[in-house]
Amino acid sequence: MIKVAMTSVYVDDVPKAHAFYTDVLGFETRTCLDLGGGTPFITVGAPQGAQPDLQLLLEPGQGPLADPYRKAVYEAGLPAIVFSVDDLRSEYDRLRALGVRFPHGPRDQGPVIAAVLDDTVGNLIQLTQPKG
């Protein structure tokens, strides 16, 4: 069986992204390595042992391939990644109190309730909660 082990999200600034994804969103650091070159290799994941085999790589997102792609995705209002939450309204309120910008607040989207936030490093992220 093939399973997802790691995926990545392009970010403008890896240390800034690391702070946002851990201090604001609540992920934990899984890997933080200095591989030389000035930008650390950092992965984060769900806290408290949830999804231990799944990591999110905070990938440096500059360059001739990444820049146009990221700009087009952001300007189209498309989320770079989707995270699931148990209680969307509570997370929305908590994150707004921390100053997180939401281009789209909670709304009904078929089988889920969803909201879209700006991660401060060039991406939109969708939070979803299954209905029922």
mmCIF file with all atom_site columns, N, CA and C in Angstrom, residues 5-71:
data_model
loop_
_atom_site.group_PDB
_atom_site.id
_atom_site.type_symbol
_atom_site.label_atom_id
_atom_site.label_alt_id
_atom_site.label_comp_id
_atom_site.label_asym_id
_atom_site.label_entity_id
_atom_site.label_seq_id
_atom_site.pdbx_PDB_ins_code
_atom_site.Cartn_x
_atom_site.Cartn_y
_atom_site.Cartn_z
_atom_site.occupancy
_atom_site.B_iso_or_equiv
_atom_site.pdbx_formal_charge
_atom_site.auth_seq_id
_atom_site.auth_comp_id
_atom_site.auth_asym_id
_atom_site.auth_atom_id
_atom_site.pdbx_PDB_model_num
ATOM 1   N N  . ALA A 1 5  ? 3.629  10.366 2.735   1.00 0.00 ? 5  ALA A N  1
ATOM 2   C CA . ALA A 1 5  ? 4.538  10.548 3.867   1.00 0.00 ? 5  ALA A CA 1
ATOM 3   C C  . ALA A 1 5  ? 4.886  12.017 4.063   1.00 0.00 ? 5  ALA A C  1
ATOM 4   N N  . MET A 1 6  ? 5.031  12.734 2.945   1.00 0.00 ? 6  MET A N  1
ATOM 5   C CA . MET A 1 6  ? 5.384  14.141 3.027   1.00 0.00 ? 6  MET A CA 1
ATOM 6   C C  . MET A 1 6  ? 4.821  14.861 1.810   1.00 0.00 ? 6  MET A C  1
ATOM 7   N N  . THR A 1 7  ? 4.363  16.059 2.052   1.00 0.00 ? 7  THR A N  1
ATOM 8   C CA . THR A 1 7  ? 3.986  16.952 0.972   1.00 0.00 ? 7  THR A CA 1
ATOM 9   C C  . THR A 1 7  ? 4.609  18.293 1.299   1.00 0.00 ? 7  THR A C  1
ATOM 10  N N  . SER A 1 8  ? 4.595  19.197 0.350   1.00 0.00 ? 8  SER A N  1
ATOM 11  C CA . SER A 1 8  ? 5.245  20.477 0.609   1.00 0.00 ? 8  SER A CA 1
ATOM 12  C C  . SER A 1 8  ? 4.334  21.629 0.232   1.00 0.00 ? 8  SER A C  1
ATOM 13  N N  . VAL A 1 9  ? 4.639  22.766 0.822   1.00 0.00 ? 9  VAL A N  1
ATOM 14  C CA . VAL A 1 9  ? 3.979  24.008 0.472   1.00 0.00 ? 9  VAL A CA 1
ATOM 15  C C  . VAL A 1 9  ? 5.100  25.021 0.269   1.00 0.00 ? 9  VAL A C  1
ATOM 16  N N  . TYR A 1 10 ? 5.073  25.698 -0.888  1.00 0.00 ? 10 TYR A N  1
ATOM 17  C CA . TYR A 1 10 ? 6.068  26.733 -1.162  1.00 0.00 ? 10 TYR A CA 1
ATOM 18  C C  . TYR A 1 10 ? 5.814  27.930 -0.264  1.00 0.00 ? 10 TYR A C  1
ATOM 19  N N  . VAL A 1 11 ? 6.878  28.482 0.316   1.00 0.00 ? 11 VAL A N  1
ATOM 20  C CA . VAL A 1 11 ? 6.744  29.638 1.198   1.00 0.00 ? 11 VAL A CA 1
ATOM 21  C C  . VAL A 1 11 ? 7.777  30.697 0.829   1.00 0.00 ? 11 VAL A C  1
ATOM 22  N N  . ASP A 1 12 ? 7.439  31.962 1.093   1.00 0.00 ? 12 ASP A N  1
ATOM 23  C CA . ASP A 1 12 ? 8.347  33.075 0.815   1.00 0.00 ? 12 ASP A CA 1
ATOM 24  C C  . ASP A 1 12 ? 9.545  33.093 1.753   1.00 0.00 ? 12 ASP A C  1
ATOM 25  N N  . ASP A 1 13 ? 9.335  32.670 2.987   1.00 0.00 ? 13 ASP A N  1
ATOM 26  C CA . ASP A 1 13 ? 10.349 32.801 4.033   1.00 0.00 ? 13 ASP A CA 1
ATOM 27  C C  . ASP A 1 13 ? 10.186 31.612 4.977   1.00 0.00 ? 13 ASP A C  1
ATOM 28  N N  . VAL A 1 14 ? 11.146 30.694 4.951   1.00 0.00 ? 14 VAL A N  1
ATOM 29  C CA . VAL A 1 14 ? 11.010 29.453 5.727   1.00 0.00 ? 14 VAL A CA 1
ATOM 30  C C  . VAL A 1 14 ? 10.938 29.704 7.236   1.00 0.00 ? 14 VAL A C  1
ATOM 31  N N  . PRO A 1 15 ? 11.837 30.503 7.837   1.00 0.00 ? 15 PRO A N  1
ATOM 32  C CA . PRO A 1 15 ? 11.709 30.737 9.284   1.00 0.00 ? 15 PRO A CA 1
ATOM 33  C C  . PRO A 1 15 ? 10.388 31.412 9.669   1.00 0.00 ? 15 PRO A C  1
ATOM 34  N N  . LYS A 1 16 ? 9.927  32.368 8.867   1.00 0.00 ? 16 LYS A N  1
ATOM 35  C CA . LYS A 1 16 ? 8.642  33.027 9.148   1.00 0.00 ? 16 LYS A CA 1
ATOM 36  C C  . LYS A 1 16 ? 7.500  32.017 9.040   1.00 0.00 ? 16 LYS A C  1
ATOM 37  N N  . ALA A 1 17 ? 7.553  31.171 8.012   1.00 0.00 ? 17 ALA A N  1
ATOM 38  C CA . ALA A 1 17 ? 6.531  30.133 7.842   1.00 0.00 ? 17 ALA A CA 1
ATOM 39  C C  . ALA A 1 17 ? 6.545  29.179 9.028   1.00 0.00 ? 17 ALA A C  1
ATOM 40  N N  . HIS A 1 18 ? 7.736  28.801 9.472   1.00 0.00 ? 18 HIS A N  1
ATOM 41  C CA . HIS A 1 18 ? 7.861  27.884 10.608  1.00 0.00 ? 18 HIS A CA 1
ATOM 42  C C  . HIS A 1 18 ? 7.175  28.473 11.838  1.00 0.00 ? 18 HIS A C  1
ATOM 43  N N  . ALA A 1 19 ? 7.413  29.748 12.097  1.00 0.00 ? 19 ALA A N  1
ATOM 44  C CA . ALA A 1 19 ? 6.772  30.404 13.243  1.00 0.00 ? 19 ALA A CA 1
ATOM 45  C C  . ALA A 1 19 ? 5.255  30.414 13.089  1.00 0.00 ? 19 ALA A C  1
ATOM 46  N N  . PHE A 1 20 ? 4.755  30.726 11.899  1.00 0.00 ? 20 PHE A N  1
ATOM 47  C CA . PHE A 1 20 ? 3.307  30.781 11.687  1.00 0.00 ? 20 PHE A CA 1
ATOM 48  C C  . PHE A 1 20 ? 2.672  29.398 11.840  1.00 0.00 ? 20 PHE A C  1
ATOM 49  N N  . TYR A 1 21 ? 3.259  28.398 11.202  1.00 0.00 ? 21 TYR A N  1
ATOM 50  C CA . TYR A 1 21 ? 2.662  27.065 11.218  1.00 0.00 ? 21 TYR A CA 1
ATOM 51  C C  . TYR A 1 21 ? 2.715  26.422 12.605  1.00 0.00 ? 21 TYR A C  1
ATOM 52  N N  . THR A 1 22 ? 3.721  26.772 13.411  1.00 0.00 ? 22 THR A N  1
ATOM 53  C CA . THR A 1 22 ? 3.808  26.205 14.761  1.00 0.00 ? 22 THR A CA 1
ATOM 54  C C  . THR A 1 22 ? 3.127  27.100 15.796  1.00 0.00 ? 22 THR A C  1
ATOM 55  N N  . ASP A 1 23 ? 3.527  28.358 15.873  1.00 0.00 ? 23 ASP A N  1
ATOM 56  C CA . ASP A 1 23 ? 3.015  29.253 16.922  1.00 0.00 ? 23 ASP A CA 1
ATOM 57  C C  . ASP A 1 23 ? 1.559  29.647 16.726  1.00 0.00 ? 23 ASP A C  1
ATOM 58  N N  . VAL A 1 24 ? 1.124  29.767 15.480  1.00 0.00 ? 24 VAL A N  1
ATOM 59  C CA . VAL A 1 24 ? -0.247 30.222 15.212  1.00 0.00 ? 24 VAL A CA 1
ATOM 60  C C  . VAL A 1 24 ? -1.171 29.045 14.901  1.00 0.00 ? 24 VAL A C  1
ATOM 61  N N  . LEU A 1 25 ? -0.792 28.228 13.920  1.00 0.00 ? 25 LEU A N  1
ATOM 62  C CA . LEU A 1 25 ? -1.670 27.113 13.545  1.00 0.00 ? 25 LEU A CA 1
ATOM 63  C C  . LEU A 1 25 ? -1.597 25.945 14.528  1.00 0.00 ? 25 LEU A C  1
ATOM 64  N N  . GLY A 1 26 ? -0.491 25.812 15.249  1.00 0.00 ? 26 GLY A N  1
ATOM 65  C CA . GLY A 1 26 ? -0.409 24.770 16.271  1.00 0.00 ? 26 GLY A CA 1
ATOM 66  C C  . GLY A 1 26 ? 0.267  23.478 15.852  1.00 0.00 ? 26 GLY A C  1
ATOM 67  N N  . PHE A 1 27 ? 0.900  23.458 14.689  1.00 0.00 ? 27 PHE A N  1
ATOM 68  C CA . PHE A 1 27 ? 1.649  22.269 14.293  1.00 0.00 ? 27 PHE A CA 1
ATOM 69  C C  . PHE A 1 27 ? 2.903  22.147 15.148  1.00 0.00 ? 27 PHE A C  1
ATOM 70  N N  . GLU A 1 28 ? 3.497  20.949 15.149  1.00 0.00 ? 28 GLU A N  1
ATOM 71  C CA . GLU A 1 28 ? 4.759  20.759 15.849  1.00 0.00 ? 28 GLU A CA 1
ATOM 72  C C  . GLU A 1 28 ? 5.874  20.565 14.828  1.00 0.00 ? 28 GLU A C  1
ATOM 73  N N  . THR A 1 29 ? 7.077  20.944 15.224  1.00 0.00 ? 29 THR A N  1
ATOM 74  C CA . THR A 1 29 ? 8.244  20.753 14.365  1.00 0.00 ? 29 THR A CA 1
ATOM 75  C C  . THR A 1 29 ? 8.596  19.276 14.352  1.00 0.00 ? 29 THR A C  1
ATOM 76  N N  . ARG A 1 30 ? 8.731  18.718 13.175  1.00 0.00 ? 30 ARG A N  1
ATOM 77  C CA . ARG A 1 30 ? 9.142  17.319 13.042  1.00 0.00 ? 30 ARG A CA 1
ATOM 78  C C  . ARG A 1 30 ? 10.628 17.227 12.681  1.00 0.00 ? 30 ARG A C  1
ATOM 79  N N  . THR A 1 31 ? 11.079 18.097 11.768  1.00 0.00 ? 31 THR A N  1
ATOM 80  C CA . THR A 1 31 ? 12.471 18.102 11.335  1.00 0.00 ? 31 THR A CA 1
ATOM 81  C C  . THR A 1 31 ? 12.929 19.538 11.193  1.00 0.00 ? 31 THR A C  1
ATOM 82  N N  . CYS A 1 32 ? 14.137 19.820 11.661  1.00 0.00 ? 32 CYS A N  1
ATOM 83  C CA . CYS A 1 32 ? 14.739 21.140 11.469  1.00 0.00 ? 32 CYS A CA 1
ATOM 84  C C  . CYS A 1 32 ? 16.235 20.910 11.301  1.00 0.00 ? 32 CYS A C  1
ATOM 85  N N  . LEU A 1 33 ? 16.700 20.959 10.058  1.00 0.00 ? 33 LEU A N  1
ATOM 86  C CA . LEU A 1 33 ? 18.096 20.665 9.753   1.00 0.00 ? 33 LEU A CA 1
ATOM 87  C C  . LEU A 1 33 ? 18.744 21.827 9.022   1.00 0.00 ? 33 LEU A C  1
ATOM 88  N N  . ASP A 1 34 ? 19.991 22.086 9.349   1.00 0.00 ? 34 ASP A N  1
ATOM 89  C CA . ASP A 1 34 ? 20.780 23.060 8.607   1.00 0.00 ? 34 ASP A CA 1
ATOM 90  C C  . ASP A 1 34 ? 21.572 22.276 7.567   1.00 0.00 ? 34 ASP A C  1
ATOM 91  N N  . LEU A 1 35 ? 21.150 22.383 6.325   1.00 0.00 ? 35 LEU A N  1
ATOM 92  C CA . LEU A 1 35 ? 21.820 21.662 5.250   1.00 0.00 ? 35 LEU A CA 1
ATOM 93  C C  . LEU A 1 35 ? 22.791 22.561 4.495   1.00 0.00 ? 35 LEU A C  1
ATOM 94  N N  . GLY A 1 36 ? 23.066 23.735 5.055   1.00 0.00 ? 36 GLY A N  1
ATOM 95  C CA . GLY A 1 36 ? 23.924 24.694 4.373   1.00 0.00 ? 36 GLY A CA 1
ATOM 96  C C  . GLY A 1 36 ? 23.103 25.519 3.400   1.00 0.00 ? 36 GLY A C  1
ATOM 97  N N  . GLY A 1 37 ? 23.679 26.567 2.912   1.00 0.00 ? 37 GLY A N  1
ATOM 98  C CA . GLY A 1 37 ? 22.977 27.391 1.939   1.00 0.00 ? 37 GLY A CA 1
ATOM 99  C C  . GLY A 1 37 ? 22.095 28.453 2.556   1.00 0.00 ? 37 GLY A C  1
ATOM 100 N N  . GLY A 1 38 ? 21.999 28.500 3.871   1.00 0.00 ? 38 GLY A N  1
ATOM 101 C CA . GLY A 1 38 ? 21.271 29.571 4.533   1.00 0.00 ? 38 GLY A CA 1
ATOM 102 C C  . GLY A 1 38 ? 19.802 29.331 4.815   1.00 0.00 ? 38 GLY A C  1
ATOM 103 N N  . THR A 1 39 ? 19.183 28.342 4.183   1.00 0.00 ? 39 THR A N  1
ATOM 104 C CA . THR A 1 39 ? 17.765 28.080 4.429   1.00 0.00 ? 39 THR A CA 1
ATOM 105 C C  . THR A 1 39 ? 17.614 26.716 5.094   1.00 0.00 ? 39 THR A C  1
ATOM 106 N N  . PRO A 1 40 ? 17.029 26.660 6.286   1.00 0.00 ? 40 PRO A N  1
ATOM 107 C CA . PRO A 1 40 ? 16.883 25.370 6.957   1.00 0.00 ? 40 PRO A CA 1
ATOM 108 C C  . PRO A 1 40 ? 15.849 24.472 6.270   1.00 0.00 ? 40 PRO A C  1
ATOM 109 N N  . PHE A 1 41 ? 16.032 23.172 6.441   1.00 0.00 ? 41 PHE A N  1
ATOM 110 C CA . PHE A 1 41 ? 15.072 22.169 5.974   1.00 0.00 ? 41 PHE A CA 1
ATOM 111 C C  . PHE A 1 41 ? 14.144 21.911 7.150   1.00 0.00 ? 41 PHE A C  1
ATOM 112 N N  . ILE A 1 42 ? 12.886 22.344 7.025   1.00 0.00 ? 42 ILE A N  1
ATOM 113 C CA . ILE A 1 42 ? 11.944 22.242 8.142   1.00 0.00 ? 42 ILE A CA 1
ATOM 114 C C  . ILE A 1 42 ? 10.675 21.528 7.698   1.00 0.00 ? 42 ILE A C  1
ATOM 115 N N  . THR A 1 43 ? 10.276 20.533 8.496   1.00 0.00 ? 43 THR A N  1
ATOM 116 C CA . THR A 1 43 ? 8.970  19.920 8.306   1.00 0.00 ? 43 THR A CA 1
ATOM 117 C C  . THR A 1 43 ? 8.173  20.085 9.594   1.00 0.00 ? 43 THR A C  1
ATOM 118 N N  . VAL A 1 44 ? 6.865  20.177 9.431   1.00 0.00 ? 44 VAL A N  1
ATOM 119 C CA . VAL A 1 44 ? 5.949  20.267 10.561  1.00 0.00 ? 44 VAL A CA 1
ATOM 120 C C  . VAL A 1 44 ? 4.886  19.195 10.394  1.00 0.00 ? 44 VAL A C  1
ATOM 121 N N  . GLY A 1 45 ? 4.161  18.939 11.471  1.00 0.00 ? 45 GLY A N  1
ATOM 122 C CA . GLY A 1 45 ? 3.091  17.957 11.416  1.00 0.00 ? 45 GLY A CA 1
ATOM 123 C C  . GLY A 1 45 ? 2.081  18.207 12.509  1.00 0.00 ? 45 GLY A C  1
ATOM 124 N N  . ALA A 1 46 ? 1.026  17.438 12.462  1.00 0.00 ? 46 ALA A N  1
ATOM 125 C CA . ALA A 1 46 ? -0.038 17.562 13.455  1.00 0.00 ? 46 ALA A CA 1
ATOM 126 C C  . ALA A 1 46 ? 0.528  17.304 14.850  1.00 0.00 ? 46 ALA A C  1
ATOM 127 N N  . PRO A 1 47 ? 0.023  18.015 15.856  1.00 0.00 ? 47 PRO A N  1
ATOM 128 C CA . PRO A 1 47 ? 0.554  17.871 17.212  1.00 0.00 ? 47 PRO A CA 1
ATOM 129 C C  . PRO A 1 47 ? 0.075  16.604 17.915  1.00 0.00 ? 47 PRO A C  1
ATOM 130 N N  . GLN A 1 48 ? 0.715  16.328 19.027  1.00 0.00 ? 48 GLN A N  1
ATOM 131 C CA . GLN A 1 48 ? 0.315  15.284 19.965  1.00 0.00 ? 48 GLN A CA 1
ATOM 132 C C  . GLN A 1 48 ? 0.232  13.900 19.337  1.00 0.00 ? 48 GLN A C  1
ATOM 133 N N  . GLY A 1 49 ? 1.160  13.615 18.441  1.00 0.00 ? 49 GLY A N  1
ATOM 134 C CA . GLY A 1 49 ? 1.237  12.286 17.861  1.00 0.00 ? 49 GLY A CA 1
ATOM 135 C C  . GLY A 1 49 ? 0.204  11.963 16.805  1.00 0.00 ? 49 GLY A C  1
ATOM 136 N N  . ALA A 1 50 ? -0.650 12.920 16.458  1.00 0.00 ? 50 ALA A N  1
ATOM 137 C CA . ALA A 1 50 ? -1.633 12.674 15.399  1.00 0.00 ? 50 ALA A CA 1
ATOM 138 C C  . ALA A 1 50 ? -0.905 12.608 14.056  1.00 0.00 ? 50 ALA A C  1
ATOM 139 N N  . GLN A 1 51 ? -1.293 11.716 13.218  1.00 0.00 ? 51 GLN A N  1
ATOM 140 C CA . GLN A 1 51 ? -0.706 11.543 11.887  1.00 0.00 ? 51 GLN A CA 1
ATOM 141 C C  . GLN A 1 51 ? 0.828  11.523 11.940  1.00 0.00 ? 51 GLN A C  1
ATOM 142 N N  . PRO A 1 52 ? 1.421  10.623 12.713  1.00 0.00 ? 52 PRO A N  1
ATOM 143 C CA . PRO A 1 52 ? 2.877  10.639 12.887  1.00 0.00 ? 52 PRO A CA 1
ATOM 144 C C  . PRO A 1 52 ? 3.670  10.402 11.607  1.00 0.00 ? 52 PRO A C  1
ATOM 145 N N  . ASP A 1 53 ? 3.083  9.757  10.619  1.00 0.00 ? 53 ASP A N  1
ATOM 146 C CA . ASP A 1 53 ? 3.796  9.457  9.383   1.00 0.00 ? 53 ASP A CA 1
ATOM 147 C C  . ASP A 1 53 ? 3.621  10.521 8.306   1.00 0.00 ? 53 ASP A C  1
ATOM 148 N N  . LEU A 1 54 ? 2.931  11.614 8.613   1.00 0.00 ? 54 LEU A N  1
ATOM 149 C CA . LEU A 1 54 ? 2.659  12.644 7.607   1.00 0.00 ? 54 LEU A CA 1
ATOM 150 C C  . LEU A 1 54 ? 3.323  13.956 8.000   1.00 0.00 ? 54 LEU A C  1
ATOM 151 N N  . GLN A 1 55 ? 4.161  14.470 7.096   1.00 0.00 ? 55 GLN A N  1
ATOM 152 C CA . GLN A 1 55 ? 4.874  15.716 7.349   1.00 0.00 ? 55 GLN A CA 1
ATOM 153 C C  . GLN A 1 55 ? 4.597  16.722 6.233   1.00 0.00 ? 55 GLN A C  1
ATOM 154 N N  . LEU A 1 56 ? 4.671  17.992 6.601   1.00 0.00 ? 56 LEU A N  1
ATOM 155 C CA . LEU A 1 56 ? 4.527  19.094 5.653   1.00 0.00 ? 56 LEU A CA 1
ATOM 156 C C  . LEU A 1 56 ? 5.865  19.812 5.578   1.00 0.00 ? 56 LEU A C  1
ATOM 157 N N  . LEU A 1 57 ? 6.478  19.795 4.396   1.00 0.00 ? 57 LEU A N  1
ATOM 158 C CA . LEU A 1 57 ? 7.751  20.470 4.175   1.00 0.00 ? 57 LEU A CA 1
ATOM 159 C C  . LEU A 1 57 ? 7.491  21.928 3.834   1.00 0.00 ? 57 LEU A C  1
ATOM 160 N N  . LEU A 1 58 ? 8.130  22.831 4.555   1.00 0.00 ? 58 LEU A N  1
ATOM 161 C CA . LEU A 1 58 ? 8.046  24.258 4.270   1.00 0.00 ? 58 LEU A CA 1
ATOM 162 C C  . LEU A 1 58 ? 9.135  24.560 3.244   1.00 0.00 ? 58 LEU A C  1
ATOM 163 N N  . GLU A 1 59 ? 8.747  24.496 1.992   1.00 0.00 ? 59 GLU A N  1
ATOM 164 C CA . GLU A 1 59 ? 9.666  24.523 0.849   1.00 0.00 ? 59 GLU A CA 1
ATOM 165 C C  . GLU A 1 59 ? 9.943  25.954 0.401   1.00 0.00 ? 59 GLU A C  1
ATOM 166 N N  . PRO A 1 60 ? 11.234 26.341 0.285   1.00 0.00 ? 60 PRO A N  1
ATOM 167 C CA . PRO A 1 60 ? 11.520 27.673 -0.254  1.00 0.00 ? 60 PRO A CA 1
ATOM 168 C C  . PRO A 1 60 ? 10.873 27.820 -1.634  1.00 0.00 ? 60 PRO A C  1
ATOM 169 N N  . GLY A 1 61 ? 10.109 28.894 -1.811  1.00 0.00 ? 61 GLY A N  1
ATOM 170 C CA . GLY A 1 61 ? 9.288  29.011 -3.014  1.00 0.00 ? 61 GLY A CA 1
ATOM 171 C C  . GLY A 1 61 ? 9.661  30.112 -3.967  1.00 0.00 ? 61 GLY A C  1
ATOM 172 N N  . GLN A 1 62 ? 10.943 30.409 -4.089  1.00 0.00 ? 62 GLN A N  1
ATOM 173 C CA . GLN A 1 62 ? 11.351 31.428 -5.036  1.00 0.00 ? 62 GLN A CA 1
ATOM 174 C C  . GLN A 1 62 ? 11.979 30.764 -6.255  1.00 0.00 ? 62 GLN A C  1
ATOM 175 N N  . GLY A 1 63 ? 11.902 31.457 -7.378  1.00 0.00 ? 63 GLY A N  1
ATOM 176 C CA . GLY A 1 63 ? 12.549 30.958 -8.581  1.00 0.00 ? 63 GLY A CA 1
ATOM 177 C C  . GLY A 1 63 ? 11.652 31.066 -9.791  1.00 0.00 ? 63 GLY A C  1
ATOM 178 N N  . PRO A 1 64 ? 12.224 30.816 -10.962 1.00 0.00 ? 64 PRO A N  1
ATOM 179 C CA . PRO A 1 64 ? 11.481 31.009 -12.209 1.00 0.00 ? 64 PRO A CA 1
ATOM 180 C C  . PRO A 1 64 ? 10.317 30.043 -12.409 1.00 0.00 ? 64 PRO A C  1
ATOM 181 N N  . LEU A 1 65 ? 10.332 28.907 -11.760 1.00 0.00 ? 65 LEU A N  1
ATOM 182 C CA . LEU A 1 65 ? 9.206  27.976 -11.869 1.00 0.00 ? 65 LEU A CA 1
ATOM 183 C C  . LEU A 1 65 ? 8.170  28.231 -10.786 1.00 0.00 ? 65 LEU A C  1
ATOM 184 N N  . ALA A 1 66 ? 8.633  28.401 -9.553  1.00 0.00 ? 66 ALA A N  1
ATOM 185 C CA . ALA A 1 66 ? 7.713  28.536 -8.421  1.00 0.00 ? 66 ALA A CA 1
ATOM 186 C C  . ALA A 1 66 ? 6.980  29.870 -8.407  1.00 0.00 ? 66 ALA A C  1
ATOM 187 N N  . ASP A 1 67 ? 7.666  30.969 -8.696  1.00 0.00 ? 67 ASP A N  1
ATOM 188 C CA . ASP A 1 67 ? 7.049  32.296 -8.571  1.00 0.00 ? 67 ASP A CA 1
ATOM 189 C C  . ASP A 1 67 ? 5.779  32.466 -9.408  1.00 0.00 ? 67 ASP A C  1
ATOM 190 N N  . PRO A 1 68 ? 5.816  32.178 -10.727 1.00 0.00 ? 68 PRO A N  1
ATOM 191 C CA . PRO A 1 68 ? 4.584  32.360 -11.512 1.00 0.00 ? 68 PRO A CA 1
ATOM 192 C C  . PRO A 1 68 ? 3.458  31.418 -11.079 1.00 0.00 ? 68 PRO A C  1
ATOM 193 N N  . TYR A 1 69 ? 3.816  30.196 -10.724 1.00 0.00 ? 69 TYR A N  1
ATOM 194 C CA . TYR A 1 69 ? 2.822  29.221 -10.269 1.00 0.00 ? 69 TYR A CA 1
ATOM 195 C C  . TYR A 1 69 ? 2.137  29.717 -9.002  1.00 0.00 ? 69 TYR A C  1
ATOM 196 N N  . ARG A 1 70 ? 2.935  30.115 -8.014  1.00 0.00 ? 70 ARG A N  1
ATOM 197 C CA . ARG A 1 70 ? 2.383  30.565 -6.733  1.00 0.00 ? 70 ARG A CA 1
ATOM 198 C C  . ARG A 1 70 ? 1.524  31.806 -6.906  1.00 0.00 ? 70 ARG A C  1
ATOM 199 N N  . LYS A 1 71 ? 1.986  32.731 -7.723  1.00 0.00 ? 71 LYS A N  1
ATOM 200 C CA . LYS A 1 71 ? 1.229  33.966 -7.948  1.00 0.00 ? 71 LYS A CA 1
ATOM 201 C C  . LYS A 1 71 ? -0.123 33.652 -8.583  1.00 0.00 ? 71 LYS A C  1
#
